[in-house]
Amino acid sequence: NAGVMQNPRHLVRRRGQEARLRCSPVKGHSHVYWYRQLPEEGLKFMVYLQKENIIDESGMPKERFSAEFPKEGPSILRIQQVVRGDSAAYFCASSQEQGGSTDTQYFGPGTRLTVL
Amino acid sequence: QQQVKQSPQSLIVQKGGISIINCAYENTAFDYFPWYQQFPGKGPALLIAIRPDVSEKKEGRFTISFNKSAKQFSLHIMDSQPGDSATYFCAASDYGQNFVFGPGTRLSVLP
């Protein structure tokens, strides 16, 4: 029973490059959440998606950041033209279908992005 | 109103002692209050959770106390062990739509 999977676990990019972070939710989960965590800080909500829909992107920077959760395949968090301030750990979480327990979020191991 | 406040920021406890972390919220629509444990370099893991229809929930050495009227809830770790040393996050959710985390408490349990 695989949990949330994220890859890559570590990603190094130079300023101006693109970063693509992938998240495969728990099997049967259709709700995906992305969070950012800076060193020694808490989790900051970025975006909440269901299959093919963005439900809440209020925590996502307006520029350079985008997220998708296609019908098939993993959820992708994309950061274009990365800057040093994007360096952080990015966590994905998933929860069940409506009617199940959508409250309980299960987290992946995170992707640690370093921008040189 | 969406904020969840958490204290203390850091906590040092002797082995065998009780660790207590407190959280407070404003949004009365919140109906689910989980606690997450995070070890360095790992993702947060669900530890224990409570809904507002009960005032206390216990699982092993971990207990959540919930005070609905005060809009506060707390995590108690009994017989704290060095292996409990981690960062603990409280969170609150309303019907799974809005999920808000506290800023975290770094717990160190001394051997």
PDB file of C-alpha atoms in Angstrom, chain A residues 9 31 33 35 37 39-45 48 50 55-56 58 91 95 98 101-110 112, chain B residues 9 31-32 34 36 38-46 49 51 87 89 93-104 106:
ATOM      1  CA  ARG A   9      13.778  13.918  -3.756  1.00  0.00           C
ATOM      2  CA  HIS A  31      -7.290  15.336  -3.753  1.00  0.00           C
ATOM      3  CA  TYR A  33      -2.231  19.588  -1.946  1.00  0.00           C
ATOM      4  CA  TYR A  35       2.997  22.999   0.480  1.00  0.00           C
ATOM      5  CA  GLN A  37       8.505  24.697   3.773  1.00  0.00           C
ATOM      6  CA  PRO A  39      14.230  25.858   6.727  1.00  0.00           C
ATOM      7  CA  GLU A  40      13.155  26.126  10.370  1.00  0.00           C
ATOM      8  CA  GLU A  41       9.661  27.234   9.325  1.00  0.00           C
ATOM      9  CA  GLY A  42       6.192  25.752   9.081  1.00  0.00           C
ATOM     10  CA  LEU A  43       4.228  24.522   6.109  1.00  0.00           C
ATOM     11  CA  LYS A  44       2.769  27.116   3.797  1.00  0.00           C
ATOM     12  CA  PHE A  45      -0.202  26.065   1.699  1.00  0.00           C
ATOM     13  CA  TYR A  48      -5.265  22.346  -3.720  1.00  0.00           C
ATOM     14  CA  GLN A  50      -8.644  17.560  -7.676  1.00  0.00           C
ATOM     15  CA  ILE A  55      -9.785  24.108  -6.402  1.00  0.00           C
ATOM     16  CA  ASP A  56      -7.781  26.651  -4.428  1.00  0.00           C
ATOM     17  CA  SER A  58      -4.667  31.165  -3.047  1.00  0.00           C
ATOM     18  CA  PHE A  91       5.662  18.703   0.071  1.00  0.00           C
ATOM     19  CA  SER A  95      -6.625  12.808   0.719  1.00  0.00           C
ATOM     20  CA  GLN A  98     -15.543  13.015  -1.105  1.00  0.00           C
ATOM     21  CA  SER A 101     -12.233  11.219   4.937  1.00  0.00           C
ATOM     22  CA  THR A 102     -11.093  14.212   2.923  1.00  0.00           C
ATOM     23  CA  ASP A 103      -9.770  15.788   6.074  1.00  0.00           C
ATOM     24  CA  THR A 104      -6.854  13.453   6.613  1.00  0.00           C
ATOM     25  CA  GLN A 105      -3.895  14.440   4.494  1.00  0.00           C
ATOM     26  CA  TYR A 106      -1.033  12.061   3.951  1.00  0.00           C
ATOM     27  CA  PHE A 107       2.286  13.638   3.089  1.00  0.00           C
ATOM     28  CA  GLY A 108       5.018  12.587   0.752  1.00  0.00           C
ATOM     29  CA  PRO A 109       8.719  12.743   1.636  1.00  0.00           C
ATOM     30  CA  GLY A 110       9.160  16.076  -0.130  1.00  0.00           C
ATOM     31  CA  ARG A 112      14.220  19.655  -1.716  1.00  0.00           C
TER      32      ARG A 112
ATOM     33  CA  GLN B   9       8.109  27.561  19.422  1.00  0.00           C
ATOM     34  CA  ASP B  31     -14.156  20.781  12.471  1.00  0.00           C
ATOM     35  CA  TYR B  32     -11.051  18.627  12.305  1.00  0.00           C
ATOM     36  CA  PRO B  34      -4.889  16.835  13.455  1.00  0.00           C
ATOM     37  CA  TYR B  36       1.575  15.992  12.589  1.00  0.00           C
ATOM     38  CA  GLN B  38       8.010  15.696  11.315  1.00  0.00           C
ATOM     39  CA  PHE B  39      11.531  14.369  11.616  1.00  0.00           C
ATOM     40  CA  PRO B  40      14.415  16.215   9.923  1.00  0.00           C
ATOM     41  CA  GLY B  41      14.521  15.521   6.214  1.00  0.00           C
ATOM     42  CA  LYS B  42      11.151  13.766   6.226  1.00  0.00           C
ATOM     43  CA  GLY B  43       7.588  14.687   5.387  1.00  0.00           C
ATOM     44  CA  PRO B  44       5.026  15.346   8.125  1.00  0.00           C
ATOM     45  CA  ALA B  45       3.251  12.244   9.368  1.00  0.00           C
ATOM     46  CA  LEU B  46      -0.211  12.205  10.904  1.00  0.00           C
ATOM     47  CA  ALA B  49      -6.501  13.857  15.287  1.00  0.00           C
ATOM     48  CA  ARG B  51     -13.104  16.312  16.021  1.00  0.00           C
ATOM     49  CA  THR B  87       8.862  19.139  15.067  1.00  0.00           C
ATOM     50  CA  PHE B  89       2.525  20.825  13.799  1.00  0.00           C
ATOM     51  CA  SER B  93      -9.582  21.980   8.660  1.00  0.00           C
ATOM     52  CA  ASP B  94     -13.170  22.760   7.744  1.00  0.00           C
ATOM     53  CA  TYR B  95     -14.735  19.871   5.891  1.00  0.00           C
ATOM     54  CA  GLY B  96     -11.435  19.233   4.148  1.00  0.00           C
ATOM     55  CA  GLN B  97     -11.615  22.478   2.220  1.00  0.00           C
ATOM     56  CA  ASN B  98      -9.376  24.838   4.136  1.00  0.00           C
ATOM     57  CA  PHE B  99      -6.404  23.232   5.778  1.00  0.00           C
ATOM     58  CA  VAL B 100      -4.264  25.487   7.981  1.00  0.00           C
ATOM     59  CA  PHE B 101      -1.090  24.534   9.833  1.00  0.00           C
ATOM     60  CA  GLY B 102       0.411  26.061  12.934  1.00  0.00           C
ATOM     61  CA  PRO B 103       4.028  27.267  12.702  1.00  0.00           C
ATOM     62  CA  GLY B 104       5.387  24.221  14.505  1.00  0.00           C
ATOM     63  CA  ARG B 106      10.513  21.851  17.899  1.00  0.00           C
TER      64      ARG B 106
END
